[in-house]
Short mmCIF file of C-alpha atoms and ligand atoms in Angstrom, two decimals:
data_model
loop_
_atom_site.label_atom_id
_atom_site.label_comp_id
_atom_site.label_asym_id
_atom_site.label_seq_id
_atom_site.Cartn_x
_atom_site.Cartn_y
_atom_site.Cartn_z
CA UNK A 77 63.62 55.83 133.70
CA UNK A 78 60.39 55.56 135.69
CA UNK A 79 57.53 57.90 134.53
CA UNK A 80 54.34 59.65 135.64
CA UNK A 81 51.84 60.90 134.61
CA UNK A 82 51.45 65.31 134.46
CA UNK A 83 49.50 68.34 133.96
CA UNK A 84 51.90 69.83 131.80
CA UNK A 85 51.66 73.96 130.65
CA UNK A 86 53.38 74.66 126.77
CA UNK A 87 51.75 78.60 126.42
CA UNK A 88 48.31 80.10 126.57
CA UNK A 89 45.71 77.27 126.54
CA UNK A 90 47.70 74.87 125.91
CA UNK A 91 48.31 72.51 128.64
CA UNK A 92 48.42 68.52 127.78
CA UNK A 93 48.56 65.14 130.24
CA UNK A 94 51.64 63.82 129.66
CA UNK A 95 54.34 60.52 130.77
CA UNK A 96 57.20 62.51 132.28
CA UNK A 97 60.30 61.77 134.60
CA UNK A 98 59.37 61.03 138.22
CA UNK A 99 60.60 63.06 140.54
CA UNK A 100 63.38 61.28 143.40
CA UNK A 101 64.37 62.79 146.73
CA UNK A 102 67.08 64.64 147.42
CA UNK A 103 68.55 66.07 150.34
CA UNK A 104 65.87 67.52 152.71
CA UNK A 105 63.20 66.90 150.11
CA UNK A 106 60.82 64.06 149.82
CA UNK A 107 58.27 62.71 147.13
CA UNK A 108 54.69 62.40 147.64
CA UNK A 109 52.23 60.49 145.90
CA UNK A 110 49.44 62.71 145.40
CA UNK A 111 46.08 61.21 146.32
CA UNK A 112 43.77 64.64 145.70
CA UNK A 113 44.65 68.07 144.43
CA UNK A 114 42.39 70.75 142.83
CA UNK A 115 42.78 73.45 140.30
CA UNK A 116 43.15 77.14 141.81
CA UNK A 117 42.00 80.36 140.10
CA UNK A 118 45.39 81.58 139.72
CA UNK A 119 46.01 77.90 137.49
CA UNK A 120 43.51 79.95 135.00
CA UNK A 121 45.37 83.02 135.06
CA UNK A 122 48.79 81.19 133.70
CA UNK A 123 46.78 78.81 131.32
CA UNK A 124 45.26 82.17 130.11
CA UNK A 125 48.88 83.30 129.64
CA UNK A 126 47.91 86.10 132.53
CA UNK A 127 50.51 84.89 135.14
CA UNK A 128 53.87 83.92 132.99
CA UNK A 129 55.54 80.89 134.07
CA UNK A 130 57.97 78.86 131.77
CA UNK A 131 56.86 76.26 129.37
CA UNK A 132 57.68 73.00 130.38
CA UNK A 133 56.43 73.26 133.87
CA UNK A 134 53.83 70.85 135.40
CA UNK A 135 51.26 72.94 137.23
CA UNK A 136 49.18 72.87 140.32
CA UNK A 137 49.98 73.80 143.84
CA UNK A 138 47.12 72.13 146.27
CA UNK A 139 49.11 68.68 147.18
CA UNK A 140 47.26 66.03 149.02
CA UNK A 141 49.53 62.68 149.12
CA UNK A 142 51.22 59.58 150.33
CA UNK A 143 54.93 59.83 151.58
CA UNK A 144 56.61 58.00 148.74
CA UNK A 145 60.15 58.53 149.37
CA UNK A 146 62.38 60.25 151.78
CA UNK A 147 65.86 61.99 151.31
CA UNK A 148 68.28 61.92 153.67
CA UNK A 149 68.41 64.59 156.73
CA UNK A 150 64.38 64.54 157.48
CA UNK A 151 63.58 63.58 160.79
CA UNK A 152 59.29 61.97 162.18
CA UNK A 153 58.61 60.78 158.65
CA UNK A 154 58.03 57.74 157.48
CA UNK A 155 57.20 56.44 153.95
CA UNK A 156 53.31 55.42 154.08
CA UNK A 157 52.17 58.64 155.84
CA UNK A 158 49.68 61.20 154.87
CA UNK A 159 50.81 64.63 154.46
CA UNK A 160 48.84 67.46 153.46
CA UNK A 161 51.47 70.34 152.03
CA UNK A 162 50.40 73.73 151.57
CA UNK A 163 50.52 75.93 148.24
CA UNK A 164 53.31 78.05 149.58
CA UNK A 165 56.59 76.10 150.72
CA UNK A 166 58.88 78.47 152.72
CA UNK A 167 62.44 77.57 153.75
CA UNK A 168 62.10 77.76 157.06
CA UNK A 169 65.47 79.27 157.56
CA UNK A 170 66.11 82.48 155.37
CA UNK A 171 65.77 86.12 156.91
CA UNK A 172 61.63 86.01 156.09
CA UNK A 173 60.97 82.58 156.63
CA UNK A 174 62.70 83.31 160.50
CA UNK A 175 60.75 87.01 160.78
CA UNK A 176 58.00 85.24 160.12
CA UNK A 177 57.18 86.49 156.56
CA UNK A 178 56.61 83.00 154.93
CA UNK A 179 55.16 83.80 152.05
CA UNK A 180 58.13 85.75 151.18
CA UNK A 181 60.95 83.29 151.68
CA UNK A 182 64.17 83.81 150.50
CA UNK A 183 65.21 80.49 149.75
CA UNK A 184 68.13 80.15 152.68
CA UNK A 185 68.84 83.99 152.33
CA UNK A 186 66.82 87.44 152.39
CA UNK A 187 63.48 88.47 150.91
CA UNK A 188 61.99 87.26 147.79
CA UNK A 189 58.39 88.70 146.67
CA UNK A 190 56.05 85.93 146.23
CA UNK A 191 59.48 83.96 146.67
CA UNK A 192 57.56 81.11 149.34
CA UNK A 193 54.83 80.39 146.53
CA UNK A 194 57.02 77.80 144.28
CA UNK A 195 54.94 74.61 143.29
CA UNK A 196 53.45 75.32 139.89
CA UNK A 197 54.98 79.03 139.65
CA UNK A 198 58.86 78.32 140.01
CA UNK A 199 59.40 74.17 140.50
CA UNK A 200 57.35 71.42 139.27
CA UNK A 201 53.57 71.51 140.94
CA UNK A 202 50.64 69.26 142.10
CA UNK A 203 48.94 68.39 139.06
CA UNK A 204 50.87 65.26 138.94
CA UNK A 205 50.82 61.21 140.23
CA UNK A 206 54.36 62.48 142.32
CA UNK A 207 55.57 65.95 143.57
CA UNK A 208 59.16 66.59 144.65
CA UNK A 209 58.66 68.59 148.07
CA UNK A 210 61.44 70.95 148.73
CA UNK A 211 62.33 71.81 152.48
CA UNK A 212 60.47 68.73 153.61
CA UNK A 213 61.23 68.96 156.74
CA UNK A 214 59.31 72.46 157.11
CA UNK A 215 56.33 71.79 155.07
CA UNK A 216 55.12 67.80 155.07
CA UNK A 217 52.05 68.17 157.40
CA UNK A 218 50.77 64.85 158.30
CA UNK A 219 46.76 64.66 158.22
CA UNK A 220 45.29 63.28 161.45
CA UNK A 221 43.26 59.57 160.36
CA UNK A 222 40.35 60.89 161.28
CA UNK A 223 39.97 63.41 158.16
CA UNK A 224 39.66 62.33 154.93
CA UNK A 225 41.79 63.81 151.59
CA UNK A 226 38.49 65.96 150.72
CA UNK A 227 38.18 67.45 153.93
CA UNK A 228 41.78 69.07 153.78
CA UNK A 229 42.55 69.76 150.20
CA UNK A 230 41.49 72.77 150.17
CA UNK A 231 43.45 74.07 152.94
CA UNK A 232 46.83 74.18 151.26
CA UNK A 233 45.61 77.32 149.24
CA UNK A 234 42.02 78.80 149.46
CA UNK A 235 41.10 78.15 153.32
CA UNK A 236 45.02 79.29 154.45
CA UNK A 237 44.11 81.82 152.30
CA UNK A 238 40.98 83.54 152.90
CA UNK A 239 41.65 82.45 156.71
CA UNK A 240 44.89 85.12 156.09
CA UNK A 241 42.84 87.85 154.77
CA UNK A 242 40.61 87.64 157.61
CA UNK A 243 43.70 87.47 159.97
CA UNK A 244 45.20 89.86 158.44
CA UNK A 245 42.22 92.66 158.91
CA UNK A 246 42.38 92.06 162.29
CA UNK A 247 39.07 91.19 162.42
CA UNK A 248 37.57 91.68 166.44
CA UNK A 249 34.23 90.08 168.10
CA UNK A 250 31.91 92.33 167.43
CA UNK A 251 33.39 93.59 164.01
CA UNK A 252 31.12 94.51 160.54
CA UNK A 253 32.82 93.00 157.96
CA UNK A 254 32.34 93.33 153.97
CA UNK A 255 33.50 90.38 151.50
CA UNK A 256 33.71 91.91 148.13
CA UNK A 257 33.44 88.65 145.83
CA UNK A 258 32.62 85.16 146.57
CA UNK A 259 34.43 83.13 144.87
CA UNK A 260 36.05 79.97 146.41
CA UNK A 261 38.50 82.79 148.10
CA UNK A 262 35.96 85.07 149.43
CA UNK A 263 33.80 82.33 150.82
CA UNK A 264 36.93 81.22 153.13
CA UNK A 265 36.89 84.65 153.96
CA UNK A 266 33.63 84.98 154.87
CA UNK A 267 34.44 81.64 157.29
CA UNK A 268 37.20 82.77 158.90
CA UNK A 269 35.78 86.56 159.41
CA UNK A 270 32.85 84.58 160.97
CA UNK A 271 35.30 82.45 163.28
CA UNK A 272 36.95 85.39 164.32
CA UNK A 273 33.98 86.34 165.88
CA UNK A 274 32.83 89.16 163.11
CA UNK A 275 28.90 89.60 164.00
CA UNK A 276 28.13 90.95 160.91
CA UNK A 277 29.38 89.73 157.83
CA UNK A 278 28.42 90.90 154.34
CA UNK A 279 29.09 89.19 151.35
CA UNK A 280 28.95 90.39 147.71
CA UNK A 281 28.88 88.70 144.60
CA UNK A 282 26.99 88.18 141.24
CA UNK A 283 26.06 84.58 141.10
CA UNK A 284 23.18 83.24 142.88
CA UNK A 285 24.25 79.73 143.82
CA UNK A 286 27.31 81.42 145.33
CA UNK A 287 25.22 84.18 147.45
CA UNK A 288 23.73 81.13 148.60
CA UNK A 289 26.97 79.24 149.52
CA UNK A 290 27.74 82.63 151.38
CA UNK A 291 25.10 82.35 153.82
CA UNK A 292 26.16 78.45 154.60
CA UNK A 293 29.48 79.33 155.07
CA UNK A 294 28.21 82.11 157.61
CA UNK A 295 27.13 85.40 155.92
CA UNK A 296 24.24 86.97 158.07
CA UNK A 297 23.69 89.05 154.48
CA UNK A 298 23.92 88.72 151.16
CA UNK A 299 24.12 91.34 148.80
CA UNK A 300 23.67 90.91 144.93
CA UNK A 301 26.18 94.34 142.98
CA UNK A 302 23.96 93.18 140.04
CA UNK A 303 20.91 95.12 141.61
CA UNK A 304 21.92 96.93 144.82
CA UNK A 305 24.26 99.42 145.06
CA UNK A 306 26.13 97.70 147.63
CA UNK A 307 28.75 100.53 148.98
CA UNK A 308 25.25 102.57 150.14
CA UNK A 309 23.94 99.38 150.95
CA UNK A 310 26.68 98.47 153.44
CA UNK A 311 27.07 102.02 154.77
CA UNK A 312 23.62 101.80 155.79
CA UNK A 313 23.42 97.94 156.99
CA UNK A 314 26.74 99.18 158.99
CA UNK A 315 25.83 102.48 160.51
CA UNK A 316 28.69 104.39 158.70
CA UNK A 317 31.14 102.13 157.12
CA UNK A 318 32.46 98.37 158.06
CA UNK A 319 34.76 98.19 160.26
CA UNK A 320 36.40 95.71 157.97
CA UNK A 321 36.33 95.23 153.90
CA UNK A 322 37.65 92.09 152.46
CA UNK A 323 38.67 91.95 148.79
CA UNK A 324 38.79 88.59 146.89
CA UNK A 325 38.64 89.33 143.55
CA UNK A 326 41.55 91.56 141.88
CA UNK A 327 40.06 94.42 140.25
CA UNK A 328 40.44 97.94 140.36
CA UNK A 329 36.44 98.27 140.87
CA UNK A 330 35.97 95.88 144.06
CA UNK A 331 39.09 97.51 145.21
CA UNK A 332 37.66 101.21 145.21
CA UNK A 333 34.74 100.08 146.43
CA UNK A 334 36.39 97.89 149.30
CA UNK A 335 37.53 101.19 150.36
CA UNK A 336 34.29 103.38 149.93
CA UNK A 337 32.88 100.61 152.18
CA UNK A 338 34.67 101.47 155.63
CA UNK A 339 34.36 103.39 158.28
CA UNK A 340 37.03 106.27 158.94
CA UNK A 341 40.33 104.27 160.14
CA UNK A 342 39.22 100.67 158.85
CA UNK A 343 40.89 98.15 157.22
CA UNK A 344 41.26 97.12 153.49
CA UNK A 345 42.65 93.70 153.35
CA UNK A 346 42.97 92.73 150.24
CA UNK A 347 43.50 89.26 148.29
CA UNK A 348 42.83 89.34 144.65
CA UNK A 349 45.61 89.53 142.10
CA UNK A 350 45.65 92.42 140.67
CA UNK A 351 47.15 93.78 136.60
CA UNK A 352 47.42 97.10 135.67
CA UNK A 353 47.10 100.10 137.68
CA UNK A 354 45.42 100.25 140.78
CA UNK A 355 44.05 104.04 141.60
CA UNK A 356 42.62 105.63 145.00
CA UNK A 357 40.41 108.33 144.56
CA UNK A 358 41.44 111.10 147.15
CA UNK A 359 38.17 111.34 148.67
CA UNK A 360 37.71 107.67 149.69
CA UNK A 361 40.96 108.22 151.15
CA UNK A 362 40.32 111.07 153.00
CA UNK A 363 43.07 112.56 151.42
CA UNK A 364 45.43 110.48 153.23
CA UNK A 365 44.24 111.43 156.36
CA UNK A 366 41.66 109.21 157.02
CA UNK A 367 43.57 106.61 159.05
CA UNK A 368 42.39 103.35 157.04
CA UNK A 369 44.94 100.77 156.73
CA UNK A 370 45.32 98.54 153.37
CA UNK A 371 46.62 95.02 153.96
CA UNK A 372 47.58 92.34 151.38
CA UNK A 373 48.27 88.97 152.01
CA UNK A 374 50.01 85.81 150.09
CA UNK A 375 48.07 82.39 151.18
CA UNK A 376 50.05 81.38 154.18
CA UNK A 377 52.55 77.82 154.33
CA UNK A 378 54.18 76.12 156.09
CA UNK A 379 53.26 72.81 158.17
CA UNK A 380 52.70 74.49 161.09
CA UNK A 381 50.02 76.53 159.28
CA UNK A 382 48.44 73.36 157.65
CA UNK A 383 48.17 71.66 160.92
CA UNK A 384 46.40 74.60 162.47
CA UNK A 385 43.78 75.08 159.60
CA UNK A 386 43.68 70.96 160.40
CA UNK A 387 42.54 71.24 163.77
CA UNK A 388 39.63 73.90 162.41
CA UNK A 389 38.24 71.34 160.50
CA UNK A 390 38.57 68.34 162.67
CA UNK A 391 36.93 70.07 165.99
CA UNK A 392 34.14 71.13 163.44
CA UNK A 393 34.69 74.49 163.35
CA UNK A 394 34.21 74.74 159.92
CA UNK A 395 33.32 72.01 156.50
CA UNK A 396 34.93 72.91 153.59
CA UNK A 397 33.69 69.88 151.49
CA UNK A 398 30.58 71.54 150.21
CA UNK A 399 32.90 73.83 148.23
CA UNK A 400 33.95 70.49 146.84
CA UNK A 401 31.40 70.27 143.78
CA UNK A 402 32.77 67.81 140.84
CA UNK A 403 35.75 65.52 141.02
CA UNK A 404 37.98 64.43 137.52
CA UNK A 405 40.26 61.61 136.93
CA UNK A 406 43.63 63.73 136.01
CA UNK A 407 43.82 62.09 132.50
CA UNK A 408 40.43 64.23 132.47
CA UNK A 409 42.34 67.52 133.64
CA UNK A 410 41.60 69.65 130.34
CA UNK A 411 37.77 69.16 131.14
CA UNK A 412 37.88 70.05 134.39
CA UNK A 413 39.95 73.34 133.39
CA UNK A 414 37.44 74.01 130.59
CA UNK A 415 34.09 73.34 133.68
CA UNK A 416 36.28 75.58 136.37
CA UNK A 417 36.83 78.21 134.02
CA UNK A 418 33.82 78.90 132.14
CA UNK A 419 31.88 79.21 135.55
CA UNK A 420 29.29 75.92 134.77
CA UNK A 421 27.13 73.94 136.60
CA UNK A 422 27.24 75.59 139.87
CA UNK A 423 31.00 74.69 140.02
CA UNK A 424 32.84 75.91 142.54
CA UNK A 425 36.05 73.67 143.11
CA UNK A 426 36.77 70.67 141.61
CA UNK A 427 39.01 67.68 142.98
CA UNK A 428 41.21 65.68 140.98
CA UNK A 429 42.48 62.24 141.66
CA UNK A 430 45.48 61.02 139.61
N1 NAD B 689 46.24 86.27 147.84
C1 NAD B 689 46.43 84.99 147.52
O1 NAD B 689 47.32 84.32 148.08
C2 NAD B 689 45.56 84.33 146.51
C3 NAD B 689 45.53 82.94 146.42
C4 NAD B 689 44.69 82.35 145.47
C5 NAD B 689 43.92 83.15 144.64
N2 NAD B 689 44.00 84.52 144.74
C6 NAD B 689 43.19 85.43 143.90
O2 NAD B 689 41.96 85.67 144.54
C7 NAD B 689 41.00 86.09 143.57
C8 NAD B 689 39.71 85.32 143.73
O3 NAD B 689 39.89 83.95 143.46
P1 NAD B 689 38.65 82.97 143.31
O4 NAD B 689 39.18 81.64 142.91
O5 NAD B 689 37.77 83.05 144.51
O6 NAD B 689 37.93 83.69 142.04
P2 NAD B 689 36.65 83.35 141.17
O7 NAD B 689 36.92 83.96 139.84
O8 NAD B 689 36.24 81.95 141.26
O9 NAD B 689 35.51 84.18 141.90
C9 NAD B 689 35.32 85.52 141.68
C10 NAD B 689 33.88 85.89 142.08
O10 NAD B 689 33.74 87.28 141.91
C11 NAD B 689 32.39 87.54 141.57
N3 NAD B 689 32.33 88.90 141.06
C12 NAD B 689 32.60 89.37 139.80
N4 NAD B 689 32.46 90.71 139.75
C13 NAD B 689 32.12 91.11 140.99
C14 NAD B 689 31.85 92.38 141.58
N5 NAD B 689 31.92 93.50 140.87
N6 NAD B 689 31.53 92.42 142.88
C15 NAD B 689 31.47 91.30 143.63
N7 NAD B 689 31.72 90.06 143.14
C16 NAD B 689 32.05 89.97 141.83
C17 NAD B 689 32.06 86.44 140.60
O11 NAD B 689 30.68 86.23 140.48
C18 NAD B 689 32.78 85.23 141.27
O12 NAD B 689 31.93 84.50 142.12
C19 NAD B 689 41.70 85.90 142.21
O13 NAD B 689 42.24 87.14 141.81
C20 NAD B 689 42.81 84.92 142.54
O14 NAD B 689 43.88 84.99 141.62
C21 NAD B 689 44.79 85.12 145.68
ZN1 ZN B 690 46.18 79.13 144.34
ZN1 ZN B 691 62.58 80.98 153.81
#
């Protein structure tokens, strides 16, 4: 039996490098040898036991690779290419895959909430020397020579998604726009609110270093919740209320004041995960009158999504790599988990190379 080498979870921080099976190709599927991956926010909440998935599973869902091996029925691949596959693998085929719901793919049939995100959650994920890719055909995005691993690993989850919640708001030239939160999530926010031509963007957060990646990544102001009181702050900056408030974060706080931050009939589009309860006061609401639209989004797959957020970064549209700040061998996994987690040295993503 051939082994490799895996991020394995067991329970709430405990996750362990370990030999395991490799994966082989199946029908419609193909194996990868990963060449980069990273280590997502939402890898903290199930090593924190704050997203359940089963023990056993390898984790990780930000694949950068080699085609390994090919199973029968794929057609324009060959073994040797580079492929890029994003976080969320849709079916291609089901009732949401073919309404154009991705995220939510049914698997060959109807709906299935958060059915589309599978690698690390559902089926064996990134964090790996080989990932089995299900639905091949519909999700091996092959990376043009000119870019390089680091310049794309980060589109298979946080660009696709903060890119979405930007999309999602509807964002037009000329728009205000408020990023509660920058995080690795919100500061792909704040790029793609700036691409879709939002003239002025706002972004929030706590940590200095990342109210200064902000601004590189195209915030015309920064706004520090530790001192400012940043809904009257944005009110004012915006003449009444943004016409668009982002929230990459997850809690019931940023949410409320996401909300207190628009104008009369903007839009909430929201991208944290969320526990608990989630309240709206009626007042920010307008009493249910006030014509705002909430929005949520699940990062976006697919290859046809990967090559787009491709073509971003190769006509220079945007550089992700600066979000890039430490790199770890993946026997050295647990240490990057322990650097990403507690916040350290300026980190804000961190590659891994089996
Ligand atoms: N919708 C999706 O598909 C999707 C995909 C991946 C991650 N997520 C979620 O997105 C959220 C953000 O992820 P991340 O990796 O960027 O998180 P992160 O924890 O790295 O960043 C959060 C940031 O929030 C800042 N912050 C804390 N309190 C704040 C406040 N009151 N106001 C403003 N900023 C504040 C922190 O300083 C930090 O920079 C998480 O909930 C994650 O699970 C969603
Ligand atoms: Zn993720
Ligand atoms: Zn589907």
């Amino acid at each position: 039996m051939e082994k490799m080498k895996a991020n394995v979870f067991y329970g709430k921080n405990d996750i362990r490098i370990e030999e395991v099976e490799r994966p082989h190709a199946g029908v419609g599927e193909a194996v990868i040898r990963i060449t980069l991956t990273t280590i997502c926010g939402t890898d903290l909440h199930i090593l924190r036991g704050e997203y359940p998935v089963k023990p056993g599973l390898i984790i990780g869902h930000e694949p950068v690779g080699v085609i390994d091996e090919l199973g029968p029925g794929l057609t324009g691949y060959n073994i040797g290419d580079r492929v890029l596959v994003g976080a969320i693998t849709p079916c291609g085929q089901c009732r949401a895959c073919l309404s154009g719901q991705l995220s939510q793919c049914g698997h060959g049939e109807g709906y299935e909430a958060i059915g589309g995100w599978r690698f690390g959650n559902t089926i064996n994920g990134a964090q790996a020397e080989y990932l089995l890719v299900p639905n091949a055909q519909a999700n091996l995005a092959k990376i043009p020579d000119e870019l390089s691993d680091e310049q794309v690993v980060l589109l298979a989850d946080i660009a696709s998604t903060g890119f979405g919640g930007a999309q999602s708001g509807d964002i037009r030239i000329g728009d205000s726009v408020v990023e509660f939160a920058q995080g690795p999530i919100g500061l792909c926010a704040t790029a793609g609110a700036k691409l879709m031509g939002a003239t002025m963007v706002i972004g929030i957060d706590g940590d200095d270093s990342r109210l200064a990646m902000a601004q590189r990544m195209g915030a015309d102001v920064v706004l520090d919740y530790r001192s400012v009181d940043v809904v009257a702050e944005v009110q004012r900056l915006t003449g009444g209320g943004a016409d668009v408030a982002i929230e990459a974060l997850g809690t019931p706080e940023t949410f409320e004041s996401a909300l207190r931050s628009l104008r009369p009939g903007g839009t909430l589009s929201s991208l944290g995960v969320y526990s608990g309860k989630l309240q709206i006061p009626y007042e920010a609401f307008a009493a249910g009158l006030g014509d705002q639209r909430i929005v949520t989004t699940l990062c976006p797959g697919g290859k046809e999504r990967m090559r787009r957020l491709m073509e971003v970064v190769k006509h220079g549209r945007v550089d992700f790599t600066p979000l890039i700040t430490h790199t770890f061998p993946l026997e050295k996994i647990s240490a990057a988990y322990e650097l990403f987690g507690g916040r350290s040295d300026g980190v804000l993503k961190v590659a891994i190379k089996p």
